[in-house]
Short mmCIF file of C-alpha atoms in Angstrom, two decimals:
data_model
loop_
_atom_site.label_atom_id
_atom_site.label_comp_id
_atom_site.label_asym_id
_atom_site.label_seq_id
_atom_site.Cartn_x
_atom_site.Cartn_y
_atom_site.Cartn_z
CA MET A 1 -82.17 32.70 4.99
CA LEU A 2 -85.19 34.06 6.76
CA ILE A 3 -88.06 31.62 6.66
CA GLU A 4 -91.70 32.51 7.21
CA CYS A 5 -93.26 29.95 9.58
CA PRO A 6 -97.03 29.90 8.96
CA TRP A 7 -97.63 30.07 12.75
CA CYS A 8 -94.65 32.03 14.09
CA GLY A 9 -93.75 34.40 11.28
CA GLY A 10 -90.28 35.12 9.99
CA ARG A 11 -87.45 33.43 11.77
CA GLU A 12 -83.76 32.62 11.16
CA GLU A 13 -83.08 29.50 9.11
CA GLN A 14 -81.21 28.02 12.08
CA GLU A 15 -84.50 27.43 13.84
CA PHE A 16 -85.66 25.09 11.06
CA HIS A 17 -84.83 21.69 9.68
CA TYR A 18 -85.33 20.73 6.07
CA GLY A 19 -87.59 17.89 4.98
CA GLY A 20 -86.93 17.67 1.26
CA GLN A 21 -89.61 17.39 -1.44
CA ALA A 22 -93.24 17.86 -0.33
CA HIS A 23 -96.15 15.76 -1.41
CA VAL A 24 -94.39 12.39 -1.66
CA PRO A 25 -97.05 10.02 -0.30
CA TYR A 26 -96.22 6.62 1.10
CA PRO A 27 -97.31 4.08 -1.52
CA ALA A 28 -100.91 3.01 -1.00
CA ALA A 29 -100.07 -0.65 -1.69
CA PRO A 30 -96.34 -1.05 -1.14
CA ALA A 31 -96.36 -4.83 -1.58
CA GLU A 32 -97.64 -4.42 -5.10
CA LEU A 33 -94.89 -2.08 -6.32
CA SER A 34 -92.33 -3.35 -8.80
CA ASP A 35 -88.64 -2.94 -7.94
CA ALA A 36 -88.53 0.06 -10.29
CA GLN A 37 -91.51 1.72 -8.62
CA TRP A 38 -90.10 1.04 -5.13
CA SER A 39 -86.75 2.49 -6.22
CA GLU A 40 -88.52 5.56 -7.55
CA TYR A 41 -90.32 6.05 -4.22
CA LEU A 42 -87.18 5.51 -2.09
CA PHE A 43 -84.42 7.22 -4.07
CA PHE A 44 -85.73 9.55 -6.74
CA ARG A 45 -86.94 13.04 -5.98
CA ASP A 46 -87.52 16.14 -8.11
CA ASN A 47 -84.46 18.31 -8.28
CA PRO A 48 -85.57 21.34 -10.24
CA LYS A 49 -83.58 24.54 -10.84
CA GLY A 50 -86.54 26.80 -10.12
CA ARG A 51 -89.75 26.37 -8.15
CA PHE A 52 -89.66 23.47 -5.68
CA ALA A 53 -92.33 22.38 -3.27
CA GLU A 54 -90.62 21.29 -0.10
CA ARG A 55 -91.12 20.63 3.61
CA TRP A 56 -89.68 22.44 6.58
CA VAL A 57 -90.13 21.94 10.32
CA HIS A 58 -89.81 24.79 12.81
CA SER A 59 -87.86 22.60 15.17
CA ALA A 60 -86.61 25.32 17.47
CA GLY A 61 -89.97 27.08 17.54
CA CYS A 62 -93.47 25.67 17.35
CA ARG A 63 -92.10 22.30 16.17
CA ARG A 64 -94.70 22.08 13.44
CA TRP A 65 -94.17 20.92 9.86
CA PHE A 66 -95.25 23.06 6.92
CA ASN A 67 -94.84 23.24 3.16
CA ALA A 68 -93.07 25.90 1.20
CA LEU A 69 -92.66 26.89 -2.42
CA ARG A 70 -89.11 28.12 -2.98
CA ASP A 71 -87.11 29.01 -6.02
CA THR A 72 -83.89 26.93 -5.89
CA ALA A 73 -82.26 29.23 -8.43
CA SER A 74 -82.52 32.25 -6.10
CA ASN A 75 -83.44 30.77 -2.66
CA SER A 76 -86.41 33.12 -2.46
CA PHE A 77 -89.58 31.75 -0.87
CA ILE A 78 -92.68 32.21 -2.95
CA ARG A 79 -95.16 31.06 -0.28
CA VAL A 80 -95.53 28.88 2.75
CA CYS A 81 -98.61 27.05 3.90
CA ALA A 82 -99.80 24.62 6.55
CA PRO A 83 -99.82 20.91 5.68
CA GLY A 84 -102.94 20.03 3.71
CA GLU A 85 -103.35 23.44 2.15
CA PRO A 86 -102.78 23.45 -1.59
CA LEU A 87 -99.39 24.74 -2.66
CA GLU A 88 -100.34 26.42 -5.90
CA GLY A 89 -97.79 27.43 -8.44
CA TYR A 90 -95.71 24.26 -8.58
CA ARG A 91 -95.52 22.80 -12.10
CA MET B 1 -42.96 51.12 -20.11
CA ILE B 2 -42.42 47.44 -20.60
CA GLU B 3 -45.26 45.54 -22.15
CA ALA B 4 -45.32 41.96 -20.94
CA GLU B 5 -46.12 39.39 -23.59
CA HIS B 6 -48.97 37.00 -22.93
CA PRO B 7 -47.52 33.63 -22.03
CA ALA B 8 -48.13 30.80 -24.50
CA HIS B 9 -51.77 29.66 -24.47
CA LEU B 10 -52.25 26.18 -23.09
CA TRP B 11 -55.10 25.35 -25.44
CA ARG B 12 -56.80 26.70 -28.55
CA ASN B 13 -60.24 28.25 -28.34
CA PRO B 14 -61.84 26.76 -31.46
CA GLU B 15 -65.22 27.53 -32.91
CA PRO B 16 -67.49 24.54 -32.44
CA LYS B 17 -67.94 22.18 -35.37
CA ARG B 18 -71.48 21.17 -36.25
CA SER B 19 -70.92 17.49 -35.52
CA TYR B 20 -68.83 15.46 -33.10
CA GLU B 21 -68.29 11.81 -32.27
CA VAL B 22 -68.34 12.45 -28.53
CA VAL B 23 -69.63 15.53 -26.73
CA ILE B 24 -68.78 15.92 -23.04
CA ILE B 25 -71.04 18.32 -21.14
CA GLY B 26 -68.99 20.15 -18.48
CA GLY B 27 -65.41 21.44 -18.72
CA GLY B 28 -64.45 20.74 -15.15
CA GLY B 29 -61.89 18.24 -13.95
CA HIS B 30 -64.03 15.21 -14.78
CA GLY B 31 -64.99 16.40 -18.28
CA LEU B 32 -61.44 17.39 -19.21
CA SER B 33 -60.00 14.16 -17.79
CA THR B 34 -62.54 12.08 -19.67
CA ALA B 35 -61.75 13.89 -22.93
CA TYR B 36 -58.04 13.32 -22.39
CA TYR B 37 -58.33 9.57 -21.76
CA LEU B 38 -60.72 9.14 -24.66
CA ALA B 39 -58.27 10.76 -27.03
CA ALA B 40 -55.04 9.45 -25.50
CA HIS B 41 -55.94 5.85 -24.60
CA HIS B 42 -58.81 4.97 -26.90
CA GLY B 43 -57.74 6.81 -30.08
CA ILE B 44 -61.13 8.47 -30.49
CA THR B 45 -61.23 11.62 -32.56
CA GLY B 46 -63.95 14.24 -32.91
CA ILE B 47 -64.34 15.04 -29.21
CA ALA B 48 -65.70 18.32 -27.82
CA VAL B 49 -65.94 19.47 -24.21
CA LEU B 50 -68.70 22.08 -23.75
CA GLU B 51 -68.36 24.43 -20.81
CA LYS B 52 -70.99 27.05 -20.00
CA GLY B 53 -68.49 29.29 -18.26
CA TRP B 54 -64.73 29.08 -18.35
CA LEU B 55 -62.79 25.84 -18.03
CA ALA B 56 -62.63 24.49 -14.49
CA GLY B 57 -64.44 27.50 -13.03
CA GLY B 58 -67.16 25.51 -11.28
CA ASN B 59 -66.55 22.99 -8.53
CA MET B 60 -63.03 22.41 -9.84
CA ALA B 61 -62.20 25.90 -8.63
CA ARG B 62 -64.21 25.51 -5.38
CA ASN B 63 -63.15 22.23 -3.83
CA THR B 64 -60.70 21.65 -1.05
CA THR B 65 -58.35 19.48 -3.21
CA ILE B 66 -58.13 16.57 -0.78
CA ILE B 67 -57.02 13.28 -2.36
CA ARG B 68 -57.34 9.95 -0.55
CA SER B 69 -58.66 6.46 -1.13
CA ASN B 70 -59.52 5.18 2.36
CA TYR B 71 -63.14 4.33 1.61
CA LEU B 72 -64.89 1.38 3.24
CA TRP B 73 -66.41 -0.76 0.52
CA ASP B 74 -64.64 -2.80 -2.16
CA GLY B 75 -66.17 -0.89 -5.08
CA SER B 76 -65.13 2.47 -3.65
CA ALA B 77 -61.67 1.30 -2.66
CA GLY B 78 -61.18 -0.01 -6.21
CA LEU B 79 -62.17 3.27 -7.82
CA TYR B 80 -60.53 5.70 -5.42
CA GLU B 81 -57.30 3.67 -5.13
CA HIS B 82 -57.12 3.56 -8.91
CA ALA B 83 -57.44 7.30 -8.81
CA LEU B 84 -54.70 7.66 -6.22
CA GLN B 85 -52.34 5.49 -8.29
CA LEU B 86 -53.07 7.65 -11.33
CA TRP B 87 -52.46 10.80 -9.29
CA GLU B 88 -49.03 9.42 -8.32
CA GLY B 89 -48.03 9.35 -12.02
CA LEU B 90 -50.15 12.21 -13.31
CA SER B 91 -47.52 15.00 -13.52
CA GLU B 92 -45.42 12.66 -15.72
CA GLU B 93 -48.39 11.39 -17.72
CA LEU B 94 -49.45 14.96 -18.57
CA ASP B 95 -45.94 16.49 -18.54
CA TYR B 96 -47.17 19.23 -16.21
CA ASP B 97 -46.53 19.71 -12.51
CA ILE B 98 -49.81 19.36 -10.66
CA LEU B 99 -48.12 19.92 -7.28
CA PHE B 100 -49.36 16.61 -5.88
CA SER B 101 -48.22 16.52 -2.26
CA GLN B 102 -48.66 13.25 -0.44
CA ARG B 103 -48.71 14.65 3.05
CA GLY B 104 -51.14 12.13 4.54
CA VAL B 105 -54.68 12.37 5.88
CA LEU B 106 -55.88 11.84 9.43
CA ASN B 107 -59.58 10.98 9.94
CA LEU B 108 -60.14 11.64 13.62
CA ALA B 109 -62.35 9.54 15.90
CA HIS B 110 -64.13 11.22 18.83
CA SER B 111 -66.36 8.50 20.26
CA LEU B 112 -66.21 4.79 20.92
CA GLN B 113 -68.41 4.17 17.90
CA ASP B 114 -66.11 6.38 15.76
CA VAL B 115 -63.16 4.28 16.98
CA ARG B 116 -64.84 0.97 16.10
CA ASP B 117 -65.96 2.22 12.66
CA SER B 118 -62.51 3.65 11.98
CA VAL B 119 -60.60 0.48 12.97
CA ARG B 120 -63.00 -1.52 10.80
CA ARG B 121 -62.32 0.83 7.88
CA VAL B 122 -58.55 0.51 8.39
CA GLU B 123 -58.83 -3.30 8.21
CA ALA B 124 -61.09 -3.08 5.14
CA ASN B 125 -58.64 -0.69 3.50
CA ARG B 126 -55.70 -3.05 4.09
CA LEU B 127 -57.55 -5.99 2.61
CA ASN B 128 -58.09 -3.82 -0.49
CA GLY B 129 -54.47 -2.82 -0.74
CA VAL B 130 -55.04 0.72 0.50
CA ASP B 131 -52.42 2.02 2.93
CA ALA B 132 -54.07 2.64 6.28
CA GLU B 133 -53.11 2.68 9.90
CA TRP B 134 -54.88 3.23 13.19
CA LEU B 135 -53.11 5.86 15.35
CA GLU B 136 -53.51 6.45 19.07
CA PRO B 137 -53.88 10.08 20.18
CA GLU B 138 -50.16 10.52 20.96
CA GLU B 139 -49.32 9.17 17.51
CA VAL B 140 -51.83 11.63 16.02
CA ALA B 141 -49.91 14.44 17.74
CA GLU B 142 -46.69 13.16 16.21
CA VAL B 143 -48.11 13.35 12.69
CA CYS B 144 -49.89 16.64 13.29
CA PRO B 145 -48.53 18.53 16.38
CA ILE B 146 -51.14 21.30 16.18
CA VAL B 147 -54.13 19.04 16.71
CA ASN B 148 -55.41 19.33 20.28
CA VAL B 149 -55.33 15.77 21.64
CA SER B 150 -55.96 16.75 25.25
CA ASP B 151 -58.92 15.08 26.94
CA ALA B 152 -60.09 18.39 28.35
CA VAL B 153 -62.29 19.19 25.35
CA ARG B 154 -65.93 18.39 24.65
CA TYR B 155 -65.05 15.78 21.97
CA PRO B 156 -61.56 14.51 22.71
CA VAL B 157 -59.51 12.88 19.96
CA LEU B 158 -59.57 9.16 20.72
CA GLY B 159 -57.41 8.30 17.74
CA ALA B 160 -57.39 8.52 13.99
CA THR B 161 -57.09 6.56 10.79
CA TYR B 162 -54.01 7.59 8.82
CA GLN B 163 -53.44 7.22 5.15
CA PRO B 164 -49.86 8.39 4.42
CA ARG B 165 -50.26 8.34 0.62
CA ALA B 166 -53.18 10.77 0.71
CA GLY B 167 -52.59 14.46 0.10
CA ILE B 168 -53.56 17.51 -1.90
CA ALA B 169 -52.90 18.78 -5.42
CA LYS B 170 -53.21 22.18 -7.08
CA HIS B 171 -56.64 22.09 -8.67
CA ASP B 172 -55.96 24.73 -11.35
CA HIS B 173 -52.83 22.92 -12.48
CA VAL B 174 -54.75 19.64 -12.69
CA ALA B 175 -57.38 21.25 -14.93
CA TRP B 176 -54.80 23.04 -17.08
CA ALA B 177 -52.72 19.90 -17.43
CA PHE B 178 -55.68 17.83 -18.65
CA ALA B 179 -56.96 20.69 -20.88
CA ARG B 180 -53.56 21.21 -22.50
CA ALA B 181 -53.00 17.52 -23.11
CA ALA B 182 -56.53 17.01 -24.47
CA ASP B 183 -56.23 19.99 -26.73
CA ALA B 184 -52.90 18.74 -28.08
CA LEU B 185 -54.69 15.51 -29.06
CA GLY B 186 -57.27 17.50 -31.02
CA VAL B 187 -60.06 17.74 -28.46
CA ASP B 188 -62.13 20.95 -28.98
CA LEU B 189 -62.53 22.77 -25.66
CA ILE B 190 -65.51 25.08 -26.17
CA GLN B 191 -65.97 27.69 -23.45
CA ASN B 192 -69.03 29.91 -22.92
CA CYS B 193 -71.18 27.25 -24.53
CA GLU B 194 -74.10 26.30 -22.35
CA VAL B 195 -75.98 23.04 -23.09
CA THR B 196 -79.69 23.78 -22.97
CA GLY B 197 -80.99 20.37 -23.93
CA LEU B 198 -80.24 16.81 -25.01
CA GLU B 199 -81.40 15.79 -28.51
CA VAL B 200 -82.82 12.24 -28.53
CA SER B 201 -84.39 10.43 -31.43
CA GLY B 202 -85.77 6.89 -31.26
CA GLY B 203 -84.13 6.25 -27.90
CA GLN B 204 -80.70 7.27 -29.17
CA VAL B 205 -78.94 10.49 -28.32
CA THR B 206 -78.26 12.54 -31.46
CA GLY B 207 -76.71 15.73 -30.11
CA VAL B 208 -77.09 18.71 -27.83
CA SER B 209 -78.71 22.06 -28.19
CA THR B 210 -76.49 24.79 -26.86
CA SER B 211 -76.23 28.55 -26.53
CA LEU B 212 -74.07 28.33 -29.69
CA GLY B 213 -76.60 26.28 -31.65
CA LEU B 214 -77.28 22.63 -32.27
CA LEU B 215 -74.33 20.27 -32.18
CA ALA B 216 -74.73 16.71 -33.44
CA ALA B 217 -73.03 13.93 -31.52
CA ARG B 218 -73.13 10.14 -31.60
CA ARG B 219 -72.25 9.85 -27.93
CA VAL B 220 -72.79 12.32 -25.09
CA ALA B 221 -71.52 12.23 -21.53
CA ILE B 222 -72.92 14.36 -18.76
CA CYS B 223 -70.17 15.60 -16.41
CA ALA B 224 -72.10 18.61 -15.12
CA ALA B 225 -71.93 18.10 -11.32
CA GLY B 226 -74.80 20.02 -9.64
CA HIS B 227 -76.57 20.60 -12.94
CA SER B 228 -76.52 16.97 -14.08
CA ALA B 229 -80.16 16.47 -13.15
CA VAL B 230 -81.24 19.57 -14.97
CA ILE B 231 -79.58 18.42 -18.18
CA ALA B 232 -80.82 14.84 -17.84
CA ALA B 233 -84.33 16.12 -17.30
CA THR B 234 -84.34 17.66 -20.79
CA ALA B 235 -84.39 14.06 -22.12
CA GLY B 236 -86.92 12.93 -19.52
CA LEU B 237 -84.26 11.11 -17.54
CA ARG B 238 -84.51 11.23 -13.77
CA LEU B 239 -81.33 10.95 -11.68
CA PRO B 240 -81.24 9.97 -7.99
CA VAL B 241 -79.48 13.11 -6.98
CA GLN B 242 -80.33 16.25 -5.00
CA THR B 243 -78.44 19.47 -5.56
CA HIS B 244 -77.06 21.35 -2.56
CA PRO B 245 -74.58 24.13 -1.82
CA LEU B 246 -71.29 22.99 -0.26
CA GLN B 247 -69.27 25.72 1.38
CA ALA B 248 -65.56 26.11 1.92
CA LEU B 249 -63.27 28.91 3.05
CA VAL B 250 -59.65 29.94 3.30
CA SER B 251 -57.68 31.92 5.85
CA GLU B 252 -55.18 34.58 4.98
CA LEU B 253 -51.74 33.31 3.97
CA LEU B 254 -49.78 31.85 6.85
CA GLU B 255 -46.34 30.35 7.41
CA PRO B 256 -46.38 26.52 7.06
CA VAL B 257 -48.04 25.31 10.24
CA HIS B 258 -50.20 22.37 9.25
CA PRO B 259 -48.26 19.41 7.84
CA CYS B 260 -51.03 17.12 6.64
CA VAL B 261 -54.79 16.90 6.04
CA VAL B 262 -57.10 16.46 9.03
CA MET B 263 -60.72 15.47 8.80
CA SER B 264 -63.26 15.00 11.53
CA ASN B 265 -66.67 13.53 11.05
CA ALA B 266 -67.96 14.21 14.54
CA VAL B 267 -66.66 17.73 15.20
CA HIS B 268 -67.07 18.19 11.49
CA VAL B 269 -64.49 20.13 9.69
CA TYR B 270 -61.65 19.25 7.33
CA VAL B 271 -58.52 21.27 7.10
CA SER B 272 -55.33 21.39 5.10
CA GLN B 273 -52.88 24.15 4.27
CA ALA B 274 -52.55 25.04 0.61
CA HIS B 275 -49.16 25.37 -1.05
CA LYS B 276 -49.52 29.13 -0.99
CA GLY B 277 -50.20 29.12 2.72
CA GLU B 278 -53.94 29.50 3.20
CA LEU B 279 -55.68 27.18 5.58
CA VAL B 280 -58.38 25.52 3.50
CA MET B 281 -61.44 24.34 5.36
CA GLY B 282 -64.71 22.73 4.50
CA ALA B 283 -67.61 21.11 6.26
CA GLY B 284 -71.04 19.72 5.39
CA ILE B 285 -73.55 20.64 2.76
CA ASP B 286 -76.33 23.20 3.35
CA SER B 287 -79.43 21.16 4.14
CA TYR B 288 -81.75 22.61 1.47
CA ASN B 289 -81.78 22.03 -2.30
CA SER B 290 -80.26 24.95 -4.11
CA TYR B 291 -78.49 25.94 -7.29
CA VAL B 292 -77.17 29.16 -5.76
CA GLN B 293 -73.43 29.17 -5.30
CA ARG B 294 -73.80 30.56 -1.80
CA GLY B 295 -74.64 29.00 1.52
CA SER B 296 -75.92 30.06 4.90
CA PHE B 297 -73.59 31.79 7.31
CA HIS B 298 -74.37 29.71 10.37
CA LEU B 299 -72.64 26.71 8.70
CA ILE B 300 -69.43 28.74 8.51
CA GLU B 301 -69.81 29.71 12.13
CA ARG B 302 -70.17 26.06 13.14
CA GLN B 303 -67.29 25.02 10.94
CA MET B 304 -65.05 27.67 12.59
CA ALA B 305 -66.10 26.47 16.04
CA ALA B 306 -65.12 22.94 15.04
CA ALA B 307 -61.80 24.11 13.63
CA LEU B 308 -60.94 25.98 16.84
CA GLU B 309 -61.90 23.01 18.96
CA LEU B 310 -59.37 20.86 17.08
CA PHE B 311 -56.78 23.54 16.36
CA PRO B 312 -56.64 26.16 19.15
CA ILE B 313 -53.67 27.73 17.32
CA PHE B 314 -56.05 28.95 14.59
CA ALA B 315 -57.79 31.27 17.03
CA ARG B 316 -56.16 34.40 15.65
CA ALA B 317 -56.20 33.43 12.01
CA ARG B 318 -58.60 35.48 9.91
CA VAL B 319 -61.03 34.24 7.26
CA LEU B 320 -60.04 35.65 3.88
CA ARG B 321 -62.75 34.28 1.62
CA THR B 322 -65.75 31.94 1.75
CA TRP B 323 -67.65 30.49 -1.18
CA ALA B 324 -69.93 27.60 -2.17
CA GLY B 325 -70.11 25.09 -4.99
CA ILE B 326 -73.23 23.29 -6.17
CA VAL B 327 -72.92 19.55 -5.60
CA ASP B 328 -75.25 16.71 -6.55
CA VAL B 329 -75.63 14.20 -3.75
CA CYS B 330 -76.71 10.56 -4.12
CA PRO B 331 -78.68 8.71 -1.47
CA ASP B 332 -75.71 6.45 -0.70
CA ALA B 333 -72.96 9.12 -0.89
CA SER B 334 -71.42 7.32 -3.90
CA PRO B 335 -71.38 8.52 -7.51
CA VAL B 336 -73.22 7.30 -10.54
CA ILE B 337 -71.01 6.38 -13.53
CA GLY B 338 -72.26 4.56 -16.54
CA PRO B 339 -74.71 4.13 -19.42
CA THR B 340 -78.29 5.39 -19.21
CA PRO B 341 -81.55 4.02 -20.68
CA ILE B 342 -80.90 6.38 -23.63
CA ASP B 343 -78.48 4.84 -26.15
CA GLY B 344 -75.26 6.77 -26.45
CA LEU B 345 -75.90 8.86 -23.36
CA TYR B 346 -73.57 8.37 -20.42
CA VAL B 347 -73.73 9.95 -17.03
CA ASN B 348 -71.13 10.77 -14.40
CA CYS B 349 -72.82 12.48 -11.51
CA GLY B 350 -73.66 12.21 -7.84
CA TRP B 351 -70.11 12.89 -6.70
CA GLY B 352 -71.56 15.11 -4.05
CA THR B 353 -68.84 16.37 -1.78
CA GLY B 354 -65.90 14.31 -3.00
CA GLY B 355 -65.37 14.38 -6.76
CA PHE B 356 -61.96 16.06 -7.01
CA LYS B 357 -60.00 13.14 -5.64
CA ALA B 358 -61.42 10.86 -8.30
CA THR B 359 -60.62 13.16 -11.28
CA PRO B 360 -58.12 10.91 -13.14
CA ALA B 361 -60.01 7.71 -12.36
CA VAL B 362 -63.29 9.18 -13.60
CA GLY B 363 -61.60 10.15 -16.85
CA ASP B 364 -60.12 6.71 -17.27
CA VAL B 365 -63.16 4.60 -16.46
CA LEU B 366 -65.70 6.89 -18.10
CA ALA B 367 -63.61 7.06 -21.27
CA HIS B 368 -63.40 3.27 -21.29
CA THR B 369 -67.17 3.04 -20.71
CA ILE B 370 -67.88 5.45 -23.58
CA ALA B 371 -65.37 3.84 -25.92
CA HIS B 372 -66.59 0.28 -25.32
CA GLY B 373 -70.28 0.99 -24.74
CA GLU B 374 -70.22 -0.93 -21.48
CA PRO B 375 -69.00 -0.11 -18.00
CA HIS B 376 -65.32 -0.32 -17.06
CA PRO B 377 -65.02 -3.02 -14.37
CA LEU B 378 -64.22 -0.40 -11.75
CA ALA B 379 -67.31 1.58 -12.77
CA GLN B 380 -69.58 -1.49 -12.78
CA PRO B 381 -70.74 -1.17 -9.15
CA PHE B 382 -71.64 2.48 -9.71
CA GLY B 383 -74.31 2.10 -12.38
CA LEU B 384 -77.79 3.57 -12.11
CA GLU B 385 -79.23 0.06 -11.74
CA ARG B 386 -77.98 -0.19 -8.18
CA PHE B 387 -80.89 1.93 -7.02
CA GLU B 388 -83.23 -0.78 -8.29
CA SER B 389 -81.17 -3.86 -7.36
CA GLY B 390 -80.52 -2.46 -3.89
CA ALA B 391 -76.76 -2.94 -4.17
CA LEU B 392 -76.06 0.51 -2.71
CA ILE B 393 -72.53 1.59 -1.85
CA ASP B 394 -73.08 3.36 1.44
CA GLU B 395 -70.10 5.62 2.03
CA HIS B 396 -71.62 8.09 4.41
CA GLY B 397 -68.95 7.16 6.96
CA ALA B 398 -65.90 7.42 4.71
CA ALA B 399 -67.30 10.39 2.82
CA ALA B 400 -66.50 12.28 6.02
CA VAL B 401 -68.96 15.03 5.12
CA ALA B 402 -72.50 15.25 6.51
CA HIS B 403 -75.14 14.79 3.81
#
């Protein structure tokens, strides 16, 4: 795959590492979570066939993390953006 | 001109009935095996297996057919050793030669930590009644003369675990044998029938909607590998799996050169030679989530580099074909088998990179679970509840495939 780094432009997939689902915040009050909620945070992630908001890091380039919206049914990237920017079009 | 007659069909291709006792989603090895054991050992009638493509055309046609039971933890050893014992009698049970060849598996160790982990796993295997030995490098070379055990390589072979009863089988024959036997017992095998949703009413599964219309069912089992989460999601059920491509490849046909199965965690390739003569190789999953049956080329490149490091003799072999399957991976590299919070809905998923070897055991324990409404003792540790209780079954080491 060719991946568009927001800072470096299009590069070979080999320069990147995958970070899984984007926008999974650390629980605000972890001590207050039930076992079920903690399990959900640790082990359950979205796994859609279709649009998926995910994280990548350009580890062999600028070494910065970014978010991407990619279609897991075709592997095509819909857009990439720097962390903190809204990733519109997901759900 | 001589017109050849079509050989006898191994199964009917019936039209779906409107209502079934048990519907199994997925006509791969696990689904077919489950249908067979349900019909043969539990006397259940009114079973359908729904397959969106053709029987056994998904991961059953894409795996590297390695069968072994040398897993670390008690739960895994129980399940995989049960499978191995079923494999040993499967050709007779199904009256069909599945070409099971117990040629042994070597799991190579390349570092001091590898050696310690491997020796520990050998001892754990023995305590669980699984045949296992630790071999020194020269013994490795006796079992498999083409492995390079010289210390002049980047990651020298420091030894290996050896399970002599492990081996390979012919995946197509396995699927056909289960399909034929299930069909003979009255199971409807419905091909080209894609399940598009689970029907649930009052917390109880009532059927499935499919590309061939609505089918009622009292019990439904998901055996859909990489698509398990997609199907479960139609009933609002989340599964702790992520779907990835897993690639494999074969060489052109060669004379018999490789007598066993060799796997290496560290250099990271696994290789056997199929009955027909192809070298069959696999490695780790592609890192990203995907439902595309295709992976990235640099993984193949790395896998070839690993294969040549271990087997210099392969240098002039040519790759004939590469492909990928879509596998659903659990956080602990162990599967999920059991009931779900939805009554009558059972799930068998998360087999990730290693489901083929468990085919007969999955059928046996899942059929028991469906028939009795509670987990088979061997399936008990693999329930969904382990992700809440914390009783994970971490098999990343014995899975021998990077996740």
